[in-house]
Short mmCIF file of the C-alpha atoms (twelve columns), coordinates in Angstrom:
data_MODEL
# 
_entry.id   MODEL 
# 
loop_
_atom_site.group_PDB 
_atom_site.id 
_atom_site.type_symbol 
_atom_site.label_atom_id 
_atom_site.label_alt_id 
_atom_site.label_comp_id 
_atom_site.label_asym_id 
_atom_site.label_seq_id 
_atom_site.Cartn_x 
_atom_site.Cartn_y 
_atom_site.Cartn_z 
_atom_site.pdbx_PDB_model_num 
ATOM 1   C CA . UNK A 1   122.579 132.211 48.379 1 
ATOM 2   C CA . UNK A 2   121.529 135.586 47.086 1 
ATOM 3   C CA . UNK A 3   122.174 136.247 43.420 1 
ATOM 4   C CA . UNK A 4   122.475 139.643 41.742 1 
ATOM 5   C CA . UNK A 5   119.013 139.133 40.248 1 
ATOM 6   C CA . UNK A 6   117.518 138.413 43.668 1 
ATOM 7   C CA . UNK A 7   119.260 141.456 45.145 1 
ATOM 8   C CA . UNK A 8   117.884 143.694 42.373 1 
ATOM 9   C CA . UNK A 9   114.357 142.314 42.735 1 
ATOM 10  C CA . UNK A 10  114.427 142.640 46.521 1 
ATOM 11  C CA . UNK A 11  115.214 146.341 46.166 1 
ATOM 12  C CA . UNK A 12  111.750 146.728 44.639 1 
ATOM 13  C CA . UNK A 13  109.922 145.207 47.628 1 
ATOM 14  C CA . UNK A 14  107.662 147.667 49.393 1 
ATOM 15  C CA . UNK A 15  107.773 150.117 46.499 1 
ATOM 16  C CA . UNK A 16  105.308 150.977 43.766 1 
ATOM 17  C CA . UNK A 17  106.345 147.927 41.712 1 
ATOM 18  C CA . UNK A 18  105.741 145.489 44.564 1 
ATOM 19  C CA . UNK A 19  102.996 143.167 43.455 1 
ATOM 20  C CA . UNK A 20  102.125 139.652 42.399 1 
ATOM 21  C CA . UNK A 21  104.517 139.639 39.431 1 
ATOM 22  C CA . UNK A 22  107.471 140.802 41.542 1 
ATOM 23  C CA . UNK A 23  106.713 138.204 44.211 1 
ATOM 24  C CA . UNK A 24  106.332 135.515 41.559 1 
ATOM 25  C CA . UNK A 25  109.666 136.518 40.006 1 
ATOM 26  C CA . UNK A 26  111.389 136.446 43.392 1 
ATOM 27  C CA . UNK A 27  109.902 133.050 44.131 1 
ATOM 28  C CA . UNK A 28  111.254 131.680 40.866 1 
ATOM 29  C CA . UNK A 29  114.700 133.125 41.551 1 
ATOM 30  C CA . UNK A 30  114.786 131.634 45.057 1 
ATOM 31  C CA . UNK A 31  113.756 128.255 43.628 1 
ATOM 32  C CA . UNK A 32  116.636 128.454 41.143 1 
ATOM 33  C CA . UNK A 33  118.960 129.446 43.989 1 
ATOM 34  C CA . UNK A 34  117.978 126.297 45.906 1 
ATOM 35  C CA . UNK A 35  115.862 127.871 48.662 1 
ATOM 36  C CA . UNK A 36  112.331 126.509 48.173 1 
ATOM 37  C CA . UNK A 37  111.188 127.679 51.627 1 
ATOM 38  C CA . UNK A 38  111.976 131.286 50.791 1 
ATOM 39  C CA . UNK A 39  110.455 130.803 47.345 1 
ATOM 40  C CA . UNK A 40  107.231 129.496 48.901 1 
ATOM 41  C CA . UNK A 41  106.916 132.663 50.967 1 
ATOM 42  C CA . UNK A 42  107.070 134.818 47.859 1 
ATOM 43  C CA . UNK A 43  104.638 132.594 45.955 1 
ATOM 44  C CA . UNK A 44  102.226 132.826 48.902 1 
ATOM 45  C CA . UNK A 45  102.510 136.602 48.702 1 
ATOM 46  C CA . UNK A 46  101.870 136.463 44.945 1 
ATOM 47  C CA . UNK A 47  98.654  134.451 45.289 1 
ATOM 48  C CA . UNK A 48  97.611  136.631 48.225 1 
ATOM 49  C CA . UNK A 49  97.940  139.693 46.013 1 
ATOM 50  C CA . UNK A 50  96.355  138.013 42.994 1 
ATOM 51  C CA . UNK A 51  94.416  134.825 43.834 1 
ATOM 52  C CA . UNK A 52  93.767  134.289 40.095 1 
ATOM 53  C CA . UNK A 53  97.498  133.952 39.280 1 
ATOM 54  C CA . UNK A 54  97.508  130.291 38.231 1 
ATOM 55  C CA . UNK A 55  101.254 130.177 37.482 1 
ATOM 56  C CA . UNK A 56  101.963 131.329 41.043 1 
ATOM 57  C CA . UNK A 57  99.757  128.546 42.421 1 
ATOM 58  C CA . UNK A 58  101.701 126.007 40.369 1 
ATOM 59  C CA . UNK A 59  105.064 127.291 41.564 1 
ATOM 60  C CA . UNK A 60  103.809 127.487 45.159 1 
ATOM 61  C CA . UNK A 61  102.878 123.825 44.935 1 
ATOM 62  C CA . UNK A 62  106.302 122.947 43.538 1 
ATOM 63  C CA . UNK A 63  108.096 124.902 46.268 1 
ATOM 64  C CA . UNK A 64  106.002 123.323 49.024 1 
ATOM 65  C CA . UNK A 65  106.599 119.875 47.564 1 
ATOM 66  C CA . UNK A 66  110.337 120.580 47.512 1 
ATOM 67  C CA . UNK A 67  110.356 121.382 51.240 1 
ATOM 68  C CA . UNK A 68  108.328 118.273 51.981 1 
ATOM 69  C CA . UNK A 69  105.034 119.927 52.917 1 
ATOM 70  C CA . UNK A 70  102.980 117.561 50.808 1 
ATOM 71  C CA . UNK A 71  99.527  118.437 52.233 1 
ATOM 72  C CA . UNK A 72  100.098 122.142 51.536 1 
ATOM 73  C CA . UNK A 73  101.529 121.347 48.090 1 
ATOM 74  C CA . UNK A 74  98.471  119.262 47.250 1 
ATOM 75  C CA . UNK A 75  96.179  122.092 48.371 1 
ATOM 76  C CA . UNK A 76  98.135  124.636 46.295 1 
ATOM 77  C CA . UNK A 77  97.922  122.453 43.194 1 
ATOM 78  C CA . UNK A 78  94.197  121.868 43.731 1 
ATOM 79  C CA . UNK A 79  93.607  125.585 44.196 1 
ATOM 80  C CA . UNK A 80  95.647  126.203 41.064 1 
ATOM 81  C CA . UNK A 81  93.529  123.740 39.079 1 
ATOM 82  C CA . UNK A 82  90.414  125.561 40.216 1 
ATOM 83  C CA . UNK A 83  91.843  128.972 39.299 1 
ATOM 84  C CA . UNK A 84  93.195  127.818 35.940 1 
ATOM 85  C CA . UNK A 85  89.923  126.102 35.052 1 
ATOM 86  C CA . UNK A 86  87.933  129.227 35.913 1 
ATOM 87  C CA . UNK A 87  90.239  131.278 33.688 1 
ATOM 88  C CA . UNK A 88  90.016  128.799 30.817 1 
ATOM 89  C CA . UNK A 89  93.729  127.955 31.074 1 
ATOM 90  C CA . UNK A 90  93.371  124.310 30.121 1 
ATOM 91  C CA . UNK A 91  97.095  123.524 29.886 1 
ATOM 92  C CA . UNK A 92  97.898  124.901 33.349 1 
ATOM 93  C CA . UNK A 93  94.899  123.099 34.794 1 
ATOM 94  C CA . UNK A 94  96.025  119.796 33.312 1 
ATOM 95  C CA . UNK A 95  99.613  120.245 34.497 1 
ATOM 96  C CA . UNK A 96  98.574  121.007 38.050 1 
ATOM 97  C CA . UNK A 97  96.105  118.109 38.053 1 
ATOM 98  C CA . UNK A 98  99.006  115.793 37.186 1 
ATOM 99  C CA . UNK A 99  101.180 117.360 39.912 1 
ATOM 100 C CA . UNK A 100 98.340  117.022 42.433 1 
ATOM 101 C CA . UNK A 101 97.825  113.375 41.531 1 
ATOM 102 C CA . UNK A 102 101.555 112.703 41.960 1 
ATOM 103 C CA . UNK A 103 101.619 114.387 45.377 1 
ATOM 104 C CA . UNK A 104 98.456  112.577 46.511 1 
ATOM 105 C CA . UNK A 105 100.046 109.285 45.500 1 
ATOM 106 C CA . UNK A 106 103.163 110.119 47.541 1 
ATOM 107 C CA . UNK A 107 100.945 110.896 50.541 1 
ATOM 108 C CA . UNK A 108 98.971  107.641 50.355 1 
ATOM 109 C CA . UNK A 109 99.925  105.076 52.951 1 
ATOM 110 C CA . UNK A 110 101.753 102.066 51.561 1 
ATOM 111 C CA . UNK A 111 99.564  99.125  50.663 1 
ATOM 112 C CA . UNK A 112 99.413  96.406  53.267 1 
ATOM 113 C CA . UNK A 113 101.361 93.321  52.287 1 
ATOM 114 C CA . UNK A 114 99.203  90.500  51.057 1 
ATOM 115 C CA . UNK A 115 99.541  87.251  52.895 1 
ATOM 116 C CA . UNK A 116 100.105 84.112  50.884 1 
ATOM 117 C CA . UNK A 117 97.750  81.542  52.346 1 
# 
């Protein structure tokens, strides 16, 4: 569902203001609107335009997790940790490390039942 905010931001696509921040903003709005797949596309654009945008990596991971693409979400969070660490953004790095650990745990196969002998 398109909101007035999304409509206004989309008018800026392809213009002089189109960039990582616009794509990040659109991604956040699409997440709020309940369309994580569309959000992921904008977050991918944001990190493509600015690979050092750690907040965009975090949101990309969240969007990918929401659509069930756990391997891609894990990779986004790991990339985000790397970017945030390189930038000295300790808080963002820690947050994404926690998110990555949670996703990795969800991806792990269930433990085999132990037999009682």
